[in-house]
Coordinates of C-alpha atoms and ligand atoms in Angstrom, one line a residue:
X45 CA 199.5 81.6 56.2
X46 CA 197.5 78.4 56.1
X47 CA 198.3 77.9 59.7
X48 CA 196.8 81.3 60.7
X49 CA 193.7 80.7 58.5
X50 CA 193.1 77.3 60.2
X51 CA 193.7 78.9 63.6
X52 CA 191.4 81.8 62.9
X53 CA 188.5 79.5 61.7
X54 CA 188.9 77.2 64.7
X55 CA 189.0 80.2 67.2
X56 CA 185.8 81.7 65.6
X57 CA 184.3 78.2 65.8
X58 CA 185.0 78.2 69.5
X59 CA 183.5 81.6 70.0
X60 CA 180.4 80.5 68.1
X61 CA 180.2 77.4 70.3
X62 CA 180.5 79.5 73.4
X63 CA 177.8 81.8 72.1
X64 CA 175.5 78.8 71.5
X65 CA 176.4 77.3 75.0
X66 CA 174.8 80.2 76.9
X67 CA 171.2 79.9 75.7
X68 CA 171.5 76.1 75.8
X69 CA 172.5 76.3 79.4
X70 CA 169.5 78.5 80.1
X71 CA 167.0 76.3 78.2
X72 CA 168.4 73.1 79.8
X73 CA 167.6 74.5 83.2
X74 CA 164.0 75.5 82.3
X75 CA 163.0 72.7 80.0
X76 CA 162.4 69.2 81.4
X77 CA 163.6 67.4 78.3
X78 CA 166.9 65.6 78.9
X79 CA 168.0 66.2 75.3
X80 CA 168.9 69.8 76.1
X81 CA 171.4 68.6 78.8
X82 CA 172.9 66.1 76.3
X83 CA 173.2 69.0 73.8
X84 CA 174.9 71.2 76.3
X85 CA 177.3 68.4 77.2
X86 CA 178.1 67.9 73.5
X87 CA 178.7 71.6 73.0
X88 CA 181.1 71.6 76.0
X89 CA 182.7 68.5 74.6
X90 CA 183.1 70.2 71.2
X91 CA 184.6 73.3 72.8
X92 CA 187.2 71.2 74.5
X93 CA 187.8 69.4 71.2
X94 CA 188.2 72.7 69.3
X95 CA 190.7 73.9 72.0
X96 CA 192.7 70.7 71.7
X97 CA 192.8 71.3 67.9
X98 CA 193.9 74.9 68.4
X99 CA 196.7 73.6 70.7
X100 CA 197.7 71.1 68.0
X101 CA 197.8 73.8 65.4
X102 CA 199.9 76.0 67.6
X103 CA 202.4 73.2 68.3
X104 CA 203.1 72.5 64.6
X105 CA 205.5 74.8 62.8
X106 CA 203.5 74.7 59.5
X107 CA 199.9 73.7 58.9
X108 CA 198.8 71.6 55.9
X109 CA 195.8 72.0 53.6
X110 CA 194.4 69.0 55.5
X111 CA 194.6 71.1 58.7
X112 CA 192.8 74.0 56.9
X113 CA 190.0 71.6 55.6
X114 CA 189.7 70.2 59.1
X115 CA 189.4 73.8 60.6
X116 CA 186.8 74.7 58.0
X117 CA 184.8 71.6 58.9
X118 CA 185.0 72.6 62.6
X119 CA 184.0 76.2 61.7
X120 CA 181.0 74.9 59.7
X121 CA 180.1 72.6 62.6
X122 CA 180.0 75.6 65.0
X123 CA 177.8 77.6 62.6
X124 CA 175.5 74.5 62.4
X125 CA 175.3 74.3 66.2
X126 CA 174.6 78.1 66.5
X127 CA 171.8 77.8 63.9
X128 CA 170.2 74.8 65.5
X129 CA 170.2 76.4 68.9
X130 CA 168.9 79.7 67.5
X131 CA 166.1 78.1 65.6
X132 CA 165.1 75.8 68.5
X133 CA 165.0 78.8 70.8
X134 CA 162.7 80.7 68.4
X135 CA 160.4 77.7 68.1
X136 CA 160.3 77.2 71.8
X137 CA 159.5 80.8 72.5
X138 CA 156.7 80.7 69.9
X139 CA 155.2 77.6 71.4
X140 CA 155.5 79.1 74.9
X141 CA 153.6 82.1 73.6
X142 CA 150.9 80.0 72.1
X143 CA 150.6 77.9 75.3
X144 CA 150.4 81.0 77.5
X145 CA 147.8 82.5 75.2
X146 CA 145.8 79.2 75.4
X147 CA 146.1 79.2 79.1
X148 CA 144.9 82.8 79.3
X149 CA 142.0 82.0 77.0
X150 CA 141.0 79.0 79.1
X151 CA 140.8 81.2 82.1
X152 CA 139.3 84.3 80.7
X153 CA 136.0 85.2 79.1
X154 CA 136.2 86.1 75.4
X155 CA 133.6 88.9 75.5
X156 CA 134.6 90.8 78.5
X157 CA 138.2 89.7 79.1
X158 CA 137.3 89.0 82.7
X159 CA 138.4 85.9 84.5
X160 CA 135.9 83.1 83.8
X161 CA 134.1 80.6 86.0
X162 CA 137.1 78.2 85.9
X163 CA 139.5 80.9 87.0
X164 CA 137.0 82.0 89.7
X165 CA 137.0 78.5 91.0
X166 CA 140.8 78.3 91.1
X167 CA 141.0 81.7 92.7
X168 CA 138.4 80.8 95.3
X169 CA 140.2 77.5 96.1
X170 CA 143.4 79.6 96.7
X171 CA 141.5 82.2 98.7
X172 CA 140.0 79.5 100.9
X173 CA 143.4 78.0 101.6
X174 CA 145.0 81.4 102.3
X175 CA 142.1 82.4 104.5
X176 CA 142.3 79.2 106.5
X177 CA 145.9 79.9 107.4
X178 CA 145.6 83.7 107.8
X179 CA 142.2 83.4 109.7
X180 CA 141.0 86.3 107.6
X181 CA 137.4 86.6 106.3
X182 CA 136.5 87.2 102.7
X183 CA 133.2 87.6 100.9
X184 CA 131.8 86.2 97.6
X185 CA 129.2 88.3 96.0
X186 CA 127.1 87.1 93.0
X187 CA 125.0 89.3 90.9
X188 CA 123.0 88.8 87.7
X189 CA 121.5 91.6 85.8
X190 CA 117.8 92.3 86.0
X191 CA 115.9 92.2 82.7
X192 CA 119.0 91.4 80.7
X193 CA 117.0 88.9 78.7
X194 CA 114.6 91.5 77.6
X195 CA 117.4 93.8 76.5
X196 CA 118.7 90.9 74.4
X197 CA 115.1 90.2 73.1
X198 CA 114.2 93.7 72.3
X199 CA 117.5 95.3 71.2
X200 CA 119.3 92.2 69.9
X201 CA 122.2 90.1 71.1
X202 CA 124.7 92.5 69.6
X203 CA 123.6 95.3 71.9
X204 CA 123.5 92.8 74.8
X205 CA 127.1 91.8 74.2
X206 CA 128.3 95.4 74.0
X207 CA 126.5 96.1 77.2
X208 CA 128.2 93.2 79.0
X209 CA 131.6 94.3 77.7
X210 CA 131.1 98.0 78.7
X211 CA 129.8 97.0 82.1
X212 CA 132.7 94.7 82.7
X213 CA 135.2 97.4 81.9
X214 CA 133.4 99.9 84.0
X215 CA 133.3 97.6 87.0
X216 CA 137.0 96.8 86.5
X217 CA 138.0 100.4 86.3
X218 CA 136.0 101.4 89.4
X219 CA 136.3 98.5 91.8
X220 CA 139.1 98.5 94.3
X221 CA 142.1 96.6 92.9
X222 CA 142.0 93.9 95.6
X223 CA 138.5 92.8 94.4
X224 CA 138.6 89.8 92.1
X225 CA 135.9 90.2 89.4
X226 CA 134.8 87.3 87.2
X227 CA 132.1 86.6 84.7
X228 CA 130.3 83.4 85.6
X229 CA 128.6 83.2 82.3
X230 CA 125.5 84.9 80.7
X231 CA 124.7 88.0 82.7
X232 CA 126.1 86.7 85.9
X233 CA 129.1 88.1 87.6
X234 CA 131.0 87.2 90.8
X235 CA 133.2 89.3 93.1
X236 CA 135.6 87.9 95.6
X237 CA 136.3 90.6 98.2
X238 CA 139.2 90.1 100.7
X239 CA 139.1 91.6 104.2
X240 CA 135.4 91.7 103.9
X241 CA 133.0 93.0 106.6
X242 CA 129.4 93.9 106.3
X243 CA 130.2 97.6 106.2
X244 CA 132.6 97.2 103.2
X245 CA 130.1 94.9 101.5
X246 CA 127.1 97.3 102.0
X247 CA 129.0 100.2 100.6
X248 CA 130.2 98.1 97.7
X249 CA 126.6 97.1 96.8
X250 CA 125.6 100.7 96.9
X251 CA 128.5 101.6 94.6
X252 CA 127.7 98.8 92.2
X253 CA 124.1 99.9 92.0
X254 CA 125.3 103.4 91.1
X255 CA 127.8 102.1 88.5
X256 CA 125.1 100.1 86.8
X257 CA 122.5 102.8 87.0
X258 CA 124.7 105.3 85.2
X259 CA 123.5 104.9 81.6
X260 CA 125.7 102.9 79.1
X261 CA 125.7 104.3 75.6
X262 CA 125.4 101.3 73.4
X263 CA 125.1 102.1 69.8
X264 CA 123.0 105.2 70.6
X265 CA 120.8 103.3 73.1
X266 CA 121.1 104.8 76.6
X267 CA 120.7 101.7 78.8
X268 CA 120.9 101.7 82.6
X269 CA 120.5 98.4 84.5
X270 CA 120.2 97.0 87.9
X271 CA 121.1 93.8 89.8
X272 CA 120.3 92.4 93.1
X273 CA 123.4 90.8 94.7
X274 CA 123.6 88.0 97.1
X275 CA 126.6 87.6 99.4
X276 CA 128.2 85.0 101.6
X277 CA 131.2 85.3 104.0
X278 CA 134.0 82.9 104.6
X279 CA 133.9 81.0 107.0
X280 CA 130.5 82.0 108.5
X281 CA 128.5 80.6 105.5
X282 CA 130.8 78.0 104.2
X283 CA 134.4 76.9 104.2
X284 CA 134.7 75.5 100.7
X285 CA 134.4 77.0 97.2
X286 CA 131.4 74.8 96.3
X287 CA 129.4 75.6 99.4
X288 CA 130.2 79.3 99.2
X289 CA 129.1 79.6 95.6
X290 CA 126.0 77.5 96.1
X291 CA 124.9 79.7 99.1
X292 CA 125.8 83.0 97.3
X293 CA 123.5 81.8 94.5
X294 CA 120.7 81.2 96.9
X295 CA 121.2 84.6 98.5
X296 CA 121.2 86.2 95.0
X297 CA 118.0 84.3 94.1
X298 CA 116.3 85.7 97.3
X299 CA 117.6 89.2 96.5
X300 CA 116.1 89.0 93.0
X301 CA 112.8 87.7 94.2
X302 CA 112.4 90.4 96.8
X303 CA 114.1 93.0 94.6
X304 CA 116.5 93.9 97.4
X305 CA 119.7 95.9 97.1
X306 CA 121.7 93.2 98.9
X307 CA 120.8 89.9 100.6
X308 CA 123.2 88.0 102.9
X309 CA 122.7 84.3 103.0
X310 CA 121.1 82.7 106.0
X311 CA 120.3 79.1 106.7
X312 CA 116.5 79.5 106.5
X313 CA 116.8 80.4 102.9
X314 CA 118.1 77.0 101.7
X315 CA 115.0 75.0 102.6
X316 CA 112.7 77.6 101.2
X317 CA 114.4 78.0 98.0
X318 CA 114.8 74.3 97.5
X319 CA 111.1 74.0 97.7
X320 CA 110.7 77.0 95.3
X321 CA 113.3 75.6 92.9
X322 CA 111.5 72.3 92.8
X323 CA 108.2 74.1 92.2
X324 CA 109.7 76.4 89.5
X325 CA 111.2 73.3 87.8
X326 CA 107.7 71.8 87.6
X327 CA 106.1 74.9 86.1
X328 CA 107.0 74.5 82.4
X329 CA 105.4 71.0 82.3
X330 CA 102.4 72.3 84.3
X331 CA 101.9 75.0 81.7
X332 CA 102.4 72.6 78.8
X333 CA 99.8 70.2 80.2
X334 CA 97.5 73.0 81.3
X335 CA 97.4 71.7 84.9
X336 CA 95.9 74.9 86.3
X337 CA 92.4 75.7 87.3
X338 CA 90.6 79.0 87.3
X339 CA 88.4 80.1 90.2
X340 CA 86.1 83.0 89.9
X341 CA 85.2 85.6 92.6
X342 CA 82.2 87.9 92.0
X343 CA 82.2 91.7 92.2
X344 CA 78.9 93.2 93.2
X345 CA 77.4 96.7 92.7
X346 CA 77.1 98.3 96.1
X347 CA 73.8 100.2 95.3
X348 CA 71.6 97.5 93.8
X349 CA 73.5 94.4 94.7
X350 CA 73.6 93.3 91.0
X351 CA 76.5 91.3 89.8
X352 CA 79.1 93.4 87.9
X353 CA 81.6 90.7 87.0
X354 CA 84.0 88.0 88.3
X355 CA 87.7 88.1 88.9
X356 CA 89.6 85.1 87.5
X357 CA 92.0 83.7 90.2
X358 CA 94.3 80.9 89.3
X359 CA 95.0 77.7 91.3
X360 CA 97.5 74.9 90.7
X361 CA 96.0 71.5 91.7
X362 CA 98.7 69.3 93.2
X363 CA 99.1 65.5 93.2
X364 CA 98.0 65.4 96.8
X365 CA 94.6 66.9 95.7
X366 CA 95.4 70.3 97.3
X367 CA 95.1 73.5 95.4
X368 CA 98.3 75.6 95.4
X369 CA 97.4 79.3 95.8
X370 CA 98.8 81.8 93.3
X371 CA 101.0 83.6 95.8
X372 CA 103.2 80.5 96.0
X373 CA 103.8 80.0 92.3
X374 CA 103.0 83.2 90.4
X375 CA 106.1 85.0 91.8
X376 CA 108.2 82.1 90.6
X377 CA 106.6 82.3 87.1
X378 CA 107.2 86.1 87.2
X379 CA 111.0 85.4 87.6
X380 CA 111.0 84.1 84.1
X381 CA 108.9 84.6 81.1
X382 CA 106.7 81.6 82.0
X383 CA 104.2 84.1 83.4
X384 CA 103.4 85.1 79.9
X385 CA 102.2 81.6 79.1
X386 CA 100.2 81.5 82.3
X387 CA 98.5 84.8 81.6
X388 CA 97.6 83.7 78.1
X389 CA 96.2 80.5 79.5
X390 CA 94.1 82.5 82.1
X391 CA 92.9 84.9 79.3
X392 CA 92.0 82.1 77.0
X393 CA 90.3 79.9 79.6
X394 CA 88.6 82.9 81.3
X395 CA 87.3 84.4 78.1
X396 CA 86.0 81.1 76.8
X397 CA 84.1 80.7 80.1
X398 CA 82.8 84.2 79.9
X399 CA 81.6 83.5 76.3
X400 CA 79.6 80.6 77.7
X401 CA 78.1 82.7 80.6
X402 CA 77.2 85.5 78.1
X403 CA 75.5 82.9 75.9
X404 CA 73.6 81.7 79.0
X405 CA 72.4 85.3 79.6
X406 CA 74.9 86.4 82.3
X407 CA 76.2 89.6 80.8
X408 CA 79.0 90.1 83.3
X409 CA 82.6 91.2 82.9
X410 CA 85.8 89.3 83.6
X411 CA 88.7 90.7 85.5
X412 CA 92.1 89.1 84.9
X413 CA 95.3 89.8 86.9
X414 CA 98.3 90.6 84.7
X415 CA 102.0 90.9 85.6
X416 CA 104.6 93.4 84.6
X417 CA 106.3 90.9 82.3
X418 CA 103.1 90.5 80.3
X419 CA 103.5 94.2 79.4
X420 CA 107.1 93.7 78.2
X421 CA 105.9 92.2 75.0
X422 CA 104.0 93.9 72.2
X423 CA 101.8 90.9 71.2
X424 CA 99.5 90.9 74.2
X425 CA 96.9 93.2 72.6
X426 CA 96.7 91.1 69.5
X427 CA 96.2 88.0 71.6
X428 CA 93.4 89.5 73.6
X429 CA 91.6 90.8 70.4
X430 CA 91.9 87.3 69.0
X431 CA 90.4 85.7 72.1
X432 CA 87.6 88.2 72.4
X433 CA 86.7 87.7 68.8
X434 CA 86.8 83.9 69.1
X435 CA 84.3 84.0 71.9
X436 CA 82.2 86.7 70.4
X437 CA 82.7 89.1 73.3
X438 CA 83.0 92.9 73.3
X439 CA 86.3 94.4 74.6
X440 CA 84.5 96.3 77.3
X441 CA 83.7 93.0 79.1
X442 CA 87.4 92.4 79.9
X443 CA 89.2 94.3 82.7
X444 CA 92.9 93.8 83.3
X445 CA 94.1 94.2 86.8
X446 CA 97.6 95.5 87.2
X447 CA 99.5 96.6 90.3
X448 CA 101.5 99.8 90.6
X449 CA 104.7 98.0 91.3
X450 CA 104.3 96.1 88.0
X451 CA 103.9 99.4 86.1
X452 CA 106.8 101.2 87.9
X453 CA 109.2 98.4 86.8
X454 CA 108.9 99.3 83.1
X455 CA 106.8 102.4 83.1
X456 CA 107.1 103.6 79.5
X457 CA 106.4 100.2 77.9
X458 CA 103.6 99.4 80.4
X459 CA 101.9 102.7 79.7
X460 CA 102.2 102.1 75.9
X461 CA 100.6 98.7 76.0
X462 CA 97.9 99.7 78.4
X463 CA 97.0 102.7 76.3
X464 CA 96.8 100.4 73.3
X465 CA 94.5 98.0 75.1
X466 CA 92.3 100.8 76.5
X467 CA 91.9 102.2 72.9
X468 CA 90.6 98.8 71.9
X469 CA 88.0 99.1 74.7
X470 CA 89.6 96.8 77.3
X471 CA 89.3 98.3 80.8
X472 CA 92.3 98.8 83.1
X473 CA 92.1 98.4 86.8
X474 CA 94.7 99.4 89.4
X475 CA 94.8 96.5 91.9
X476 CA 95.9 96.5 95.5
X477 CA 95.8 100.4 95.6
X478 CA 97.3 101.8 98.7
X479 CA 100.0 99.1 99.2
X480 CA 102.4 100.3 96.5
X481 CA 103.5 103.8 95.7
X482 CA 99.9 105.2 95.6
X483 CA 101.3 107.6 93.0
X484 CA 99.0 110.4 91.8
X485 CA 101.0 110.7 88.6
X486 CA 100.2 107.1 87.8
X487 CA 96.5 107.6 88.4
X488 CA 96.7 110.5 86.0
X489 CA 98.9 108.8 83.3
X490 CA 97.2 105.4 83.3
X491 CA 94.1 104.9 81.1
X492 CA 92.2 103.6 84.1
X493 CA 88.6 102.7 84.5
X494 CA 88.8 101.2 87.9
X495 CA 90.8 101.3 91.1
X496 CA 90.7 98.5 93.7
X497 CA 91.4 99.5 97.3
X498 CA 93.6 96.9 98.9
X499 CA 92.2 94.3 101.3
X500 CA 94.4 95.5 104.1
X501 CA 92.4 98.8 104.4
X502 CA 89.1 97.0 104.3
X503 CA 89.8 94.2 106.8
X504 CA 89.2 96.3 109.9
X505 CA 87.6 99.4 108.4
X506 CA 84.7 99.3 111.0
X507 CA 87.1 100.0 113.9
X508 CA 90.2 101.6 112.3
X509 CA 89.5 105.3 111.8
X510 CA 92.6 106.0 109.8
X511 CA 91.8 103.2 107.4
X512 CA 88.3 104.5 107.1
X513 CA 89.8 108.0 106.2
X514 CA 92.1 106.5 103.7
X515 CA 89.3 104.5 102.1
X516 CA 87.0 107.6 102.0
X517 CA 89.6 109.8 100.4
X518 CA 90.5 107.1 97.8
X519 CA 86.8 106.8 97.0
X520 CA 86.6 110.5 96.6
X521 CA 89.7 110.7 94.5
X522 CA 88.6 107.8 92.3
X523 CA 85.1 109.2 91.8
X524 CA 86.3 112.6 90.9
X525 CA 88.6 111.1 88.3
X526 CA 85.6 109.2 86.9
X527 CA 86.9 105.8 88.1
X528 CA 84.9 102.9 89.5
X529 CA 86.1 102.2 93.0
X530 CA 86.2 98.6 94.2
X531 CA 86.8 97.5 97.8
X532 CA 88.2 94.0 98.0
X533 CA 88.3 91.6 101.0
X534 CA 84.9 92.3 102.5
X535 CA 84.2 89.7 105.2
X536 CA 81.0 91.0 107.0
X537 CA 77.8 92.8 106.5
X538 CA 79.0 95.8 108.5
X539 CA 81.8 96.4 106.0
X540 CA 79.2 96.2 103.1
X541 CA 77.0 98.8 104.7
X542 CA 79.9 101.1 105.6
X543 CA 81.6 100.9 102.2
X544 CA 78.2 101.5 100.4
X545 CA 77.7 104.5 102.6
X546 CA 81.2 105.8 101.8
X547 CA 80.3 105.7 98.1
X548 CA 82.3 102.7 97.0
X549 CA 80.9 101.4 93.6
X550 CA 81.8 97.8 93.7
X551 CA 82.3 95.3 96.5
X552 CA 84.2 92.0 96.5
X553 CA 85.1 89.6 99.3
X554 CA 84.3 86.3 101.1
X555 CA 81.1 87.8 102.5
X556 CA 79.7 88.2 99.0
X557 CA 81.3 85.1 97.6
X558 CA 84.5 83.2 98.0
X559 CA 86.5 82.3 94.8
X560 CA 84.6 79.4 93.2
X561 CA 85.4 76.8 90.6
X562 CA 83.6 77.0 87.2
X563 CA 80.6 74.8 88.2
X564 CA 80.1 76.5 91.6
X565 CA 80.3 79.9 90.0
X566 CA 77.8 79.0 87.2
X567 CA 75.4 77.9 89.9
X568 CA 76.0 81.0 91.9
X569 CA 75.4 83.3 88.9
X570 CA 72.2 81.4 88.2
X571 CA 71.0 81.7 91.8
X572 CA 71.9 85.4 92.1
X573 CA 70.6 86.5 88.6
Ligands
C2E104 P1 94.4 89.9 94.1 O1 94.3 90.1 92.6 O2 94.4 91.1 95.0 O3 93.3 88.9 94.5 C1 92.5 88.9 95.6 C2 93.0 87.9 96.6 O4 92.3 88.1 97.8 C3 92.6 86.5 96.1 O5 93.6 85.6 96.6 C4 91.3 86.2 96.8 O6 91.0 84.9 97.0 C5 91.6 86.9 98.1 N1 90.3 87.4 98.7 C6 89.2 87.8 98.1 N2 88.3 88.1 99.0 C7 88.8 88.0 100.2 C8 88.3 88.1 101.6 O7 87.2 88.5 101.8 N3 89.2 87.8 102.6 C9 90.4 87.4 102.3 N4 91.2 87.1 103.4 N5 90.9 87.2 101.1 C10 90.1 87.5 100.1 P2 94.3 84.5 95.7 O8 93.3 83.9 94.8 O9 95.1 83.7 96.6 O10 95.2 85.5 94.8 C11 96.3 86.1 95.4 C12 97.0 87.0 94.4 O11 97.6 86.2 93.3 C13 96.0 87.9 93.6 O12 95.7 89.0 94.4 C14 96.7 88.2 92.4 O13 97.7 89.2 92.6 C15 97.5 86.9 92.2 N6 96.8 86.2 91.1 C16 95.8 85.4 91.2 N7 95.4 84.8 90.0 C17 96.3 85.3 89.2 C18 96.5 85.2 87.7 O14 95.8 84.5 87.0 N8 97.6 85.9 87.2 C19 98.4 86.7 87.9 N9 99.4 87.3 87.3 N10 98.2 86.8 89.2 C20 97.2 86.2 89.9
MG105 MG1 93.3 91.2 91.5
MG106 MG1 94.0 92.8 95.0

């Protein structure tokens, strides 16, 4: 009886050891730690030992209590081994799970679940290697969302975050499965498109525009967005991850500046953007130190040649004594909210100067150019009222010049702010009329007092009959809407006579006076009083 009990315990022990040997063998092949191989060797050694003991038990006619105790110890030992292996396996699996979660987190973005910048870099490195051997092209497309900052500013970061998450999942659902989509950070996304050719990329950019345009329902806010992507192709535009990304970034920057649906990198861009980037980097300090200068260009009544007012035109003096014209830095400031600080500086400086001219008896008006981003904020009217008050000026002596494209960008908000300003008595002028949309609806909706016919129609008006016809009909349209019509860019006497005859109310241009600094303008006003 004792013999069979001892035999039974030892055989079960062997079965347990065999049971423990299997996972140990598996782990010892996957884990690098040598201890697992030692453990496996020990288990095999035990199994042999147990077998020997079974043979000993079988060979004796009767087993003793000592044999039974010995078998019990072997049985306990086998349970110990099974438990140790089981618990080690569970702990290993848990730590593997944690490690793979950590690895996932390190390569994915929390908010959208998309691959992050690090993952993108790894993916691109692999893609570059593969493409070098397979000789296949691929494309990298970068896009960042237009006006995302203003969504964050006006609706809050919570809405901004939800928008990013919804947008990411929409793109993921709809993009072809071979496209690798990553979030670079903020509102910037990257796409790596294999087998790319311009036809595929063009239709992709059209699709992306449509996906973004379809409104997102974020907490009851219906938001549709846009983005201007920049694209580079391997190997045409670069054969390394770093160069491809840098050039895609430049292409995207150009697309954004020109508000284009898609821009493909070309070598000319780099030099231009480098210069622009350097300029843009100097802008904040220039604003803080008020490095700008205002020039003033008069506007004259066509009938009696009296001065109506002056337009403030900004210049940025450079260390080499040159004056940087606004076309070279205002568009850079318009990319960010720096333009708001510039506009405020122009309003403050211009209105202070106007106050001085009024005090000196020149009861003229001031025209200030404003950008669309100035109308994104609700505090502009308050600021203007403050400045008018500080300089003891009536609201009617300020005219804000805005272009159609600036209004179209954020129509509802722009119309609201302009209506508010107009109610205060500030005049609104539509600048560069004829170059944008020339929309009749805008003429009707805007609280306009003035429309400025663009210089391009005036420049050769004496000889170009169609320009003459356009100017004539704009003057008729403006007059019948009760607006003052201004012709800008007048460069000779013939143009003055012709425009006066056509019924243009106000004239502006180098022939009347070039933009002048404060001193020169004060003298000019005195001389032409
Ligand atoms: P704009 O508002 O249409 O200003 C008229 C531009 O035409 C000015 O160029 C002026 O110097 C130029 N101009 C005036 N008369 C003549 C002429 O007879 N012949 C020629 N060829 N040109 C003439 P400027 O000062 O370089 O300004 C360019 C643009 O920059 C302005 O166009 C305006 O859109 C923008 N800008 C200027 N100052 C500011 C500012 O303070 N804020 C903002 N947001 N934009 C500004
Ligand atoms: Mg203007
Ligand atoms: Mg203009």
